[in-house]
Coordinates of C-alpha atoms and ligand atoms in Angstrom, one line a residue:
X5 CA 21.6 28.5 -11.3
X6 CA 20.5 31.6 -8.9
X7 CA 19.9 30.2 -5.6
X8 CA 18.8 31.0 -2.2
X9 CA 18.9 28.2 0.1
X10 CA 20.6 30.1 2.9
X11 CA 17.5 30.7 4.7
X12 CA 16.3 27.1 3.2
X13 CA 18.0 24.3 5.4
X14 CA 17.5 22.3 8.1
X15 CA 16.1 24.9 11.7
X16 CA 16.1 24.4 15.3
X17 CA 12.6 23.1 16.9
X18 CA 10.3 25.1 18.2
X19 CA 9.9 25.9 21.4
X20 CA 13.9 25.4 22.3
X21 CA 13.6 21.4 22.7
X22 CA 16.8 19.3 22.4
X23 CA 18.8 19.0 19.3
X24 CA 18.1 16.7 16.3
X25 CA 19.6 14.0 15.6
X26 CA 21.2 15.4 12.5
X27 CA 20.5 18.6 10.5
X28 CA 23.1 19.8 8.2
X29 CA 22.2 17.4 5.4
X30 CA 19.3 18.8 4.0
X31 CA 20.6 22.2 3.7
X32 CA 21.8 24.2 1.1
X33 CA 22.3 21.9 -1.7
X34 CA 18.5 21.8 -3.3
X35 CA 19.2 24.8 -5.8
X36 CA 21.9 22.3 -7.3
X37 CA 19.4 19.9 -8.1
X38 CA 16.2 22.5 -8.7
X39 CA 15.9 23.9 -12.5
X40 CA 13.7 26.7 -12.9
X41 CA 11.1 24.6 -14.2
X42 CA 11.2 22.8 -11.2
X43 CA 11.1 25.6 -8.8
X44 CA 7.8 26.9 -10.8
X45 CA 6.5 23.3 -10.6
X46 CA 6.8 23.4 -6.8
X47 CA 4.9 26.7 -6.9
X48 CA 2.2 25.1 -9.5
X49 CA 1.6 22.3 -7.0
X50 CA 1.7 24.3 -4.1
X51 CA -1.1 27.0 -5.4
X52 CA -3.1 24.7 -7.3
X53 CA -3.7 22.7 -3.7
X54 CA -4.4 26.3 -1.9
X55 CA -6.5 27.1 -4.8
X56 CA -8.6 23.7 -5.0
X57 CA -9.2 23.7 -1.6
X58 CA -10.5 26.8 -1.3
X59 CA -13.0 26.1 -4.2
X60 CA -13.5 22.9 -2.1
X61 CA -14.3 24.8 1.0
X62 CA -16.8 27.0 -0.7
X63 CA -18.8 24.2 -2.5
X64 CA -18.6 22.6 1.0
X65 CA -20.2 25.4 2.4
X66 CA -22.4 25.8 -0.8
X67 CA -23.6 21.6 0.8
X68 CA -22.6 20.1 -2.1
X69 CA -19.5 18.4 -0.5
X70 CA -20.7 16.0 1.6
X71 CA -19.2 14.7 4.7
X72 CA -16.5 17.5 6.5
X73 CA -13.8 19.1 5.3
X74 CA -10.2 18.9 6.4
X75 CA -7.9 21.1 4.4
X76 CA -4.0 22.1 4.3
X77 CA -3.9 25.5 4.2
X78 CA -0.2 27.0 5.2
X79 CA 1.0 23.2 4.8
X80 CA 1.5 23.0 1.2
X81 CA 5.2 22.8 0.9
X82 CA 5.2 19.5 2.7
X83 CA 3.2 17.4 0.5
X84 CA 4.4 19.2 -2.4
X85 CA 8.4 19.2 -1.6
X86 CA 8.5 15.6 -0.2
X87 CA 6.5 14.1 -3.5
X88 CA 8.2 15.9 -6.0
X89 CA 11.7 14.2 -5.0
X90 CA 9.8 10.6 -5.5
X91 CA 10.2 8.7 -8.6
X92 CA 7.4 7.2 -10.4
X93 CA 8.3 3.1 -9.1
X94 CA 8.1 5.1 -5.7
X95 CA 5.0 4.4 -3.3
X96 CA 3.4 6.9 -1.1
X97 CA 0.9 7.0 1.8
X98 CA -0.9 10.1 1.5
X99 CA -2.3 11.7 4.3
X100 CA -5.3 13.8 4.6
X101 CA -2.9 17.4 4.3
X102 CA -1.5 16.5 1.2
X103 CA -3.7 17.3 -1.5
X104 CA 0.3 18.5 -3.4
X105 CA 1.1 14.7 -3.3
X106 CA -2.1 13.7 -5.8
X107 CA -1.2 16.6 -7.9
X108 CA 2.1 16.1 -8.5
X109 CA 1.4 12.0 -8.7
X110 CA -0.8 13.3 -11.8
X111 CA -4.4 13.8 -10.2
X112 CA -6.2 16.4 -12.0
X113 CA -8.0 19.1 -10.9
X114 CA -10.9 18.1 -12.1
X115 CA -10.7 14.4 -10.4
X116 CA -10.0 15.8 -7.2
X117 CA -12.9 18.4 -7.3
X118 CA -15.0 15.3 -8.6
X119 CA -14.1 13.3 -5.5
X120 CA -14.7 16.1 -2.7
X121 CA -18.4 16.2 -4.8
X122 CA -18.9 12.4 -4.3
X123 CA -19.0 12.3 -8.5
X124 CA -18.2 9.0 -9.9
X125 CA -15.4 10.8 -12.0
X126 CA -13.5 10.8 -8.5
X127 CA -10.7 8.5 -7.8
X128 CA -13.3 6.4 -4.9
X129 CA -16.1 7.0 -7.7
X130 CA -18.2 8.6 -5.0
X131 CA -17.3 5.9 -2.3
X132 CA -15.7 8.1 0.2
X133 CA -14.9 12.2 0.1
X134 CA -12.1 14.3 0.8
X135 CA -10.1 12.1 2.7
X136 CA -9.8 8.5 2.7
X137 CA -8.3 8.8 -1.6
X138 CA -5.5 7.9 -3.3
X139 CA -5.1 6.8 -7.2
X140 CA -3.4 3.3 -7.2
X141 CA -3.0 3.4 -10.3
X142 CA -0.5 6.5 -9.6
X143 CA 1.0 4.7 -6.9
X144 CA -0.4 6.1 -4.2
X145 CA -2.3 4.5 -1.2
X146 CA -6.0 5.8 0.1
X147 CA -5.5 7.2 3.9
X148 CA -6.3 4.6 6.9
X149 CA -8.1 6.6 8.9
X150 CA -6.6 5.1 12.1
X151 CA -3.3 6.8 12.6
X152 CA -0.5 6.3 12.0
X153 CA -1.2 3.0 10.7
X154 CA 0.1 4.7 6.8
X155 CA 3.7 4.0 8.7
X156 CA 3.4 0.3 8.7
X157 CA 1.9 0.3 5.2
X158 CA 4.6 1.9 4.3
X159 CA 7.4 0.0 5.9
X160 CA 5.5 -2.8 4.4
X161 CA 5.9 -1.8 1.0
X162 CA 9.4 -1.1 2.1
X163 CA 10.5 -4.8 3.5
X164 CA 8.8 -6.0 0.0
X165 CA 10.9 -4.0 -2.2
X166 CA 13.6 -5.0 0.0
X167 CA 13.4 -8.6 -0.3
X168 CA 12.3 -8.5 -4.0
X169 CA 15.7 -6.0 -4.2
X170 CA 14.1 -3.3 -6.4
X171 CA 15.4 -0.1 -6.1
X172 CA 13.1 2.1 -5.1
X173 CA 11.5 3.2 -1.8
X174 CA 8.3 4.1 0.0
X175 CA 7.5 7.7 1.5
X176 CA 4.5 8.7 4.2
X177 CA 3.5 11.6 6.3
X178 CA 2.0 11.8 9.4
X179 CA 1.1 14.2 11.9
X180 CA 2.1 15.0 15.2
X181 CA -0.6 13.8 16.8
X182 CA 0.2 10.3 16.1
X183 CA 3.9 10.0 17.1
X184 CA 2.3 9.3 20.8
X185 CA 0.9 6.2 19.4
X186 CA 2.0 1.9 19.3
X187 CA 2.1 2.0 15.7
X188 CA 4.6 5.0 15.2
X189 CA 7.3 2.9 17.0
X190 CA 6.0 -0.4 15.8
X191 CA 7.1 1.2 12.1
X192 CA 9.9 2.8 13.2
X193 CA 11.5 -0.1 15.0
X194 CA 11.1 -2.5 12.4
X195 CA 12.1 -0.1 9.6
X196 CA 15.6 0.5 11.3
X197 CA 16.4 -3.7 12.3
X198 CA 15.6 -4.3 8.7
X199 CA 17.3 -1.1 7.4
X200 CA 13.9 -0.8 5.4
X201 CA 14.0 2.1 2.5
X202 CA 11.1 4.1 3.6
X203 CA 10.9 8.1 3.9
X204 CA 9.0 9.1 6.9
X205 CA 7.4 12.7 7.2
X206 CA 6.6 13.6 10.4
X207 CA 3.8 16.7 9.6
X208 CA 4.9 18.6 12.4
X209 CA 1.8 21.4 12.5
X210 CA 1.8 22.4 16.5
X211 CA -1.7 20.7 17.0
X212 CA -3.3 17.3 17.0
X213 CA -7.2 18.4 16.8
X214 CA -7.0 20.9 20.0
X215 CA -3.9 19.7 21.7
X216 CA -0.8 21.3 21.3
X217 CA 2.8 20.1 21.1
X218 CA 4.0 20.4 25.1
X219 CA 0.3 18.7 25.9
X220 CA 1.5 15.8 23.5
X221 CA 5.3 14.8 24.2
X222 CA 7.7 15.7 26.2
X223 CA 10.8 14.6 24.1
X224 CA 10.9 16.1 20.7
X225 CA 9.9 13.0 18.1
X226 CA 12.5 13.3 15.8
X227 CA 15.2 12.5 18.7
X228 CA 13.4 9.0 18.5
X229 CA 14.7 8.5 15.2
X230 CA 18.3 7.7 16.8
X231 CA 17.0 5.5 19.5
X232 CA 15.6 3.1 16.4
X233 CA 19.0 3.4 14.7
X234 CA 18.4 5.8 12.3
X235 CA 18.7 9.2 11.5
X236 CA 16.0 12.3 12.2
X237 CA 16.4 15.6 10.6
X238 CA 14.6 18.7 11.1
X239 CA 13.4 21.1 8.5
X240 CA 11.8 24.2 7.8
X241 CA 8.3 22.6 6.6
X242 CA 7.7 25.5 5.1
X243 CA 10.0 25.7 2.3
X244 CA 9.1 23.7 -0.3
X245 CA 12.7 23.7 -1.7
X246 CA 14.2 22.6 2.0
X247 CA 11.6 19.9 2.4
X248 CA 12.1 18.8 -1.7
X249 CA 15.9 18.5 -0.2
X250 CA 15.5 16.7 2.9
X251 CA 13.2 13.9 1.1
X252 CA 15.6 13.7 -1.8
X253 CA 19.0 13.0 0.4
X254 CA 16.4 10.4 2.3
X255 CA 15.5 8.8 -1.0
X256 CA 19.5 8.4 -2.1
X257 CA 20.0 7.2 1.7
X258 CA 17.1 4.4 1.1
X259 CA 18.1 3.4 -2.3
X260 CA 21.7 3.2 -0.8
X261 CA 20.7 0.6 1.7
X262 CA 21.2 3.2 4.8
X263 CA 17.5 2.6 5.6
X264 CA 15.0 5.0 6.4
X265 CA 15.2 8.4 7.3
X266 CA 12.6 10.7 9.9
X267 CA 12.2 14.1 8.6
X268 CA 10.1 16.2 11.0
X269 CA 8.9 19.0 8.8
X270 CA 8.0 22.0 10.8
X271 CA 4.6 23.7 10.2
X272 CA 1.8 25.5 10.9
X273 CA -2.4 24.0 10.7
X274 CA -3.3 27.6 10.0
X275 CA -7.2 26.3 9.6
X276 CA -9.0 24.2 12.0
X277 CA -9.0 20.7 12.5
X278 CA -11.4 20.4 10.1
X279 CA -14.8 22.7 8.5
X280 CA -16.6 22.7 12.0
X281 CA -13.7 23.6 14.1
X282 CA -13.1 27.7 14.5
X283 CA -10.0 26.7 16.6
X284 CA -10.4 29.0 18.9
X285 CA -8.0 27.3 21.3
X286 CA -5.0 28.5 18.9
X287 CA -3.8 32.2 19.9
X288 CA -4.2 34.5 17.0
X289 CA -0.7 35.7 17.7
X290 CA 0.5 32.0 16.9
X291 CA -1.3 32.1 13.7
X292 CA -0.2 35.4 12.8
X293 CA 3.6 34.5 13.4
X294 CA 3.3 31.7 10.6
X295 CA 1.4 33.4 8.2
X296 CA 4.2 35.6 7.5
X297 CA 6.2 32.6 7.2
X298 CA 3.8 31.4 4.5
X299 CA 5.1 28.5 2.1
X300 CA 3.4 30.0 -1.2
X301 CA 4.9 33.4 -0.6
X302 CA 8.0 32.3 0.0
X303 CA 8.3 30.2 -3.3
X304 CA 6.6 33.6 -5.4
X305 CA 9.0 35.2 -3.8
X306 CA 11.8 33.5 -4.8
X307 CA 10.4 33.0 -8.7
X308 CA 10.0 36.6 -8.6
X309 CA 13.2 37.4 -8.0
X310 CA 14.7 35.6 -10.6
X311 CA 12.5 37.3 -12.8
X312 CA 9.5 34.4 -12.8
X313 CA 6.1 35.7 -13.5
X314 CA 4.3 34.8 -10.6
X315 CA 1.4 36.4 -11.4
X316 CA 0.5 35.2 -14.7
X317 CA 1.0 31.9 -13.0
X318 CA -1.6 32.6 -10.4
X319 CA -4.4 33.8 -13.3
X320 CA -3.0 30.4 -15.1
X321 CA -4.0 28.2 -12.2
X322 CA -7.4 30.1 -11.5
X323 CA -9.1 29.4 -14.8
X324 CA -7.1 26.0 -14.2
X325 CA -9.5 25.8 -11.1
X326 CA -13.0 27.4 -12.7
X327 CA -12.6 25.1 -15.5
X328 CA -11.9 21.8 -13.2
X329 CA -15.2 23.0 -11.0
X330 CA -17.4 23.3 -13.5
X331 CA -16.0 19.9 -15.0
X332 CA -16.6 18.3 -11.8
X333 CA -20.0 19.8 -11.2
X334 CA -21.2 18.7 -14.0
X335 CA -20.5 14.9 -13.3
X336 CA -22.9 12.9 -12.9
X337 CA -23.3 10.7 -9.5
X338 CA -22.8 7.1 -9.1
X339 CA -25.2 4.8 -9.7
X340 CA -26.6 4.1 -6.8
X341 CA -27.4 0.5 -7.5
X342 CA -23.8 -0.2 -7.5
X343 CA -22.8 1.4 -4.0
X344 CA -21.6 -2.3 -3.0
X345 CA -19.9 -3.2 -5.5
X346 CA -15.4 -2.9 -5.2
X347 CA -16.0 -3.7 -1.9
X348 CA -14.4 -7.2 -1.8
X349 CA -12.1 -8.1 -4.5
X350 CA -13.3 -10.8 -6.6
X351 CA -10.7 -11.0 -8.8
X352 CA -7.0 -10.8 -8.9
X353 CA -6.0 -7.6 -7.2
X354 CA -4.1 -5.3 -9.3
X355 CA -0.7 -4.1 -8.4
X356 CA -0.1 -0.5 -7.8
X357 CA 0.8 1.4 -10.9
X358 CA 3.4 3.6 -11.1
X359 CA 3.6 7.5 -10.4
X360 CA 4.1 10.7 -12.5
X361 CA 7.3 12.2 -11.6
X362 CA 7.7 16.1 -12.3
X363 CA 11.8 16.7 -11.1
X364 CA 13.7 17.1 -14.4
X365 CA 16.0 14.4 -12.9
X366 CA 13.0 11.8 -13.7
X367 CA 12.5 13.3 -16.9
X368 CA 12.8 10.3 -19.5
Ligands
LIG405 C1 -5.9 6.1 16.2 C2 -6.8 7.3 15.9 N1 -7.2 8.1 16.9 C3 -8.0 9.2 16.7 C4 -8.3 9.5 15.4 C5 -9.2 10.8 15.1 N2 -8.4 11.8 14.6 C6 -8.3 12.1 13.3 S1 -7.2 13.3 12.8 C7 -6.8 13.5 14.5 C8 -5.8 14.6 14.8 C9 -4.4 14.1 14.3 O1 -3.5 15.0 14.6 P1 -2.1 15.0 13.9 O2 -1.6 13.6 13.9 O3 -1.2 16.0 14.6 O4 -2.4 15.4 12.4 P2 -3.1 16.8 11.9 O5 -4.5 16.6 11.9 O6 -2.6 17.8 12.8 O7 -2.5 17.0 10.5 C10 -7.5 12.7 15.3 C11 -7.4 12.7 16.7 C12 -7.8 8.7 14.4 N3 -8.0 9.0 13.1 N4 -7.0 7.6 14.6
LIG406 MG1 -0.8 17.9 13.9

């Protein structure tokens, strides 16, 4: 298959810091695995998460979303690469910039756009908005707000399937911001003793709220990765097809027993930290920079050039979109009489159900 993955593999840091840990393996080798269904899939999750949160934005400013509104514009390819190498007895820990994650778990549109309108139709049935969510059902697990704390969820998942000896592992993401936090090395350090098959995805987007990277740490955080025995890798978070690779040779690694892997995906928060913030501490030449580096351009650009419709795709998506709005818009509320009930379990908890999976390698 036509393939570009040249430009695709594994960068240097910004801002010159030392070298990773390792970075060859997640070049070049994703077209090998990537049909062209796949590489329009990636696309499809990417501008269906762009395009959502837009419509999101808008109805947020419109009042109808309640609470604030944290989106992950520019970010796309990282929720949507590192999901889309998961298989469906996978588990992930969904962070509030991965809107591609639920979508490619097998949220619809209209779900989504239900919960950001507090509808009952939404995965919380209107118990919480656009960020604490995640379908359990499709194996995924609703955000803890307190960061990084998604790690050790993870790694706990992880030592289960480890003592159970199931093959299969458990993926999060995480931003900068928390890497200068307890529970980052906490996960990390018990994930490499035990040799635990978890994926961690370090969301590296230059800013936690208003402070960037230098204010943050002064040793890049994917060097930590070897000092807990493991390996760190570095990759252009903005191509979905790198990022796809990089999680995909970390899921083989798990599954293999080599333990877990840190990928620091390099990014961009090209919106502010959430709807109230103008970010006006970010130079406009920084944003600039990135936006010609953006992740759904790149992908259309690749499609393109084999010949892939992009545009169709985009109108294909939009009425997608209208449809899933006016859906959601039309749900009705929760009963408000009921606001307290699911919030101790009074029955036998249920296990988390298992995923979609959209690479062709999981197709049945
Ligand atoms: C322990 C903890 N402290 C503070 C917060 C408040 N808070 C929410 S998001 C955020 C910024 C996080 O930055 P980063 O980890 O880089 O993620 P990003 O928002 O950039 O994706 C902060 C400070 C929190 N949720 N948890
Ligand atoms: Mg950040």
């Amino acid at each position: 298959m036509v393939t570009d993955m040249a430009e695709a593999g594994a960068t240097a840091t910004a801002g010159g810091r030392g070298p990773t840990a390792t970075t060859g393996e997640t070049a070049a080798t994703a077209g090998e695995q990537l049909t062209l269904d796949d590489r329009v899939w990636l696309l499809r999750a990417m501008l269906l998460m762009r395009g959502l949160e837009e419509r999101a934005m808008s109805l947020y400013r419109q009042g109808k979303v309640p609470g604030s509104f944290y989106d992950g514009y520019g970010q796309e390819a990282v929720s949507a690469g590192a999901a889309f190498a998961m298989a469906p007895q996978d588990r992930l820990c969904v962070l509030h910039r991965d809107l591609a994650a639920h979508i490619i778990r097998g949220v619809t549109p209209a779900r989504i756009l239900a919960q950001y309108l507090g509808r009952e139709a939404g995965i919380t049935r209107g118990r919480d908005g656009n960020v604490h969510f995640g379908d359990p059902r499709l194996g995924c697990v609703g955000m803890v707000s307190m960061l990084p704390d998604m790690m050790l969820v993870a790694t706990g998942m992880a030592m289960a399937f480890k003592l159970r000896g199931e093959r299969r592992c458990a993926l999060t993401w995480f931003g900068d911001g928390s890497t200068s936090r307890g529970d980052f090395h906490e996960a990390m350090n018990w994930a490499g003793v035990q040799r635990l098959p978890v994926v961690f995805v370090l969301e590296n987007n230059q800013y936690a709220y208003s402070t960037p990277l230098d204010k943050q740490f002064a040793v890049n955080p994917v060097e930590r990765a070897v000092a807990y025995g493991f390996v760190g890798t570095t990759v252009d978070g903005n191509d979905v097809e790198a990022v796809f690779e990089a999680a995909r040779v970390a899921r083989e690694r798990a599954l293999a027993g080599e333990g877990p892997t840190l990928i620091e995906a390099e990014t961009m928060r090209m919106h502010g930290h959430a709807a109230h913030d103008d970010m006006k501490y970010v130079p406009k030449e920084q944003v600039e920079q990135w936006r010609k580096r953006d992740p759904i351009d790149r992908q259309s650009s690749r499609l393109a050039a084999l010949g892939f419709d992009v545009e169709q795709l985009r109108a294909e998506i939009r009425a997608e979109i209208e449809a899933a709005a006016e859906q959601a818009l039309a749900a009705p509320m929760p009963d408000g009489s009921t606001a307290t009930a699911g919030v101790f379990c009074q029955c036998r908890a249920e296990p988390l159900g298992d995923g979609v999976a959209r690479w062709s390698a999981f197709a049945p």
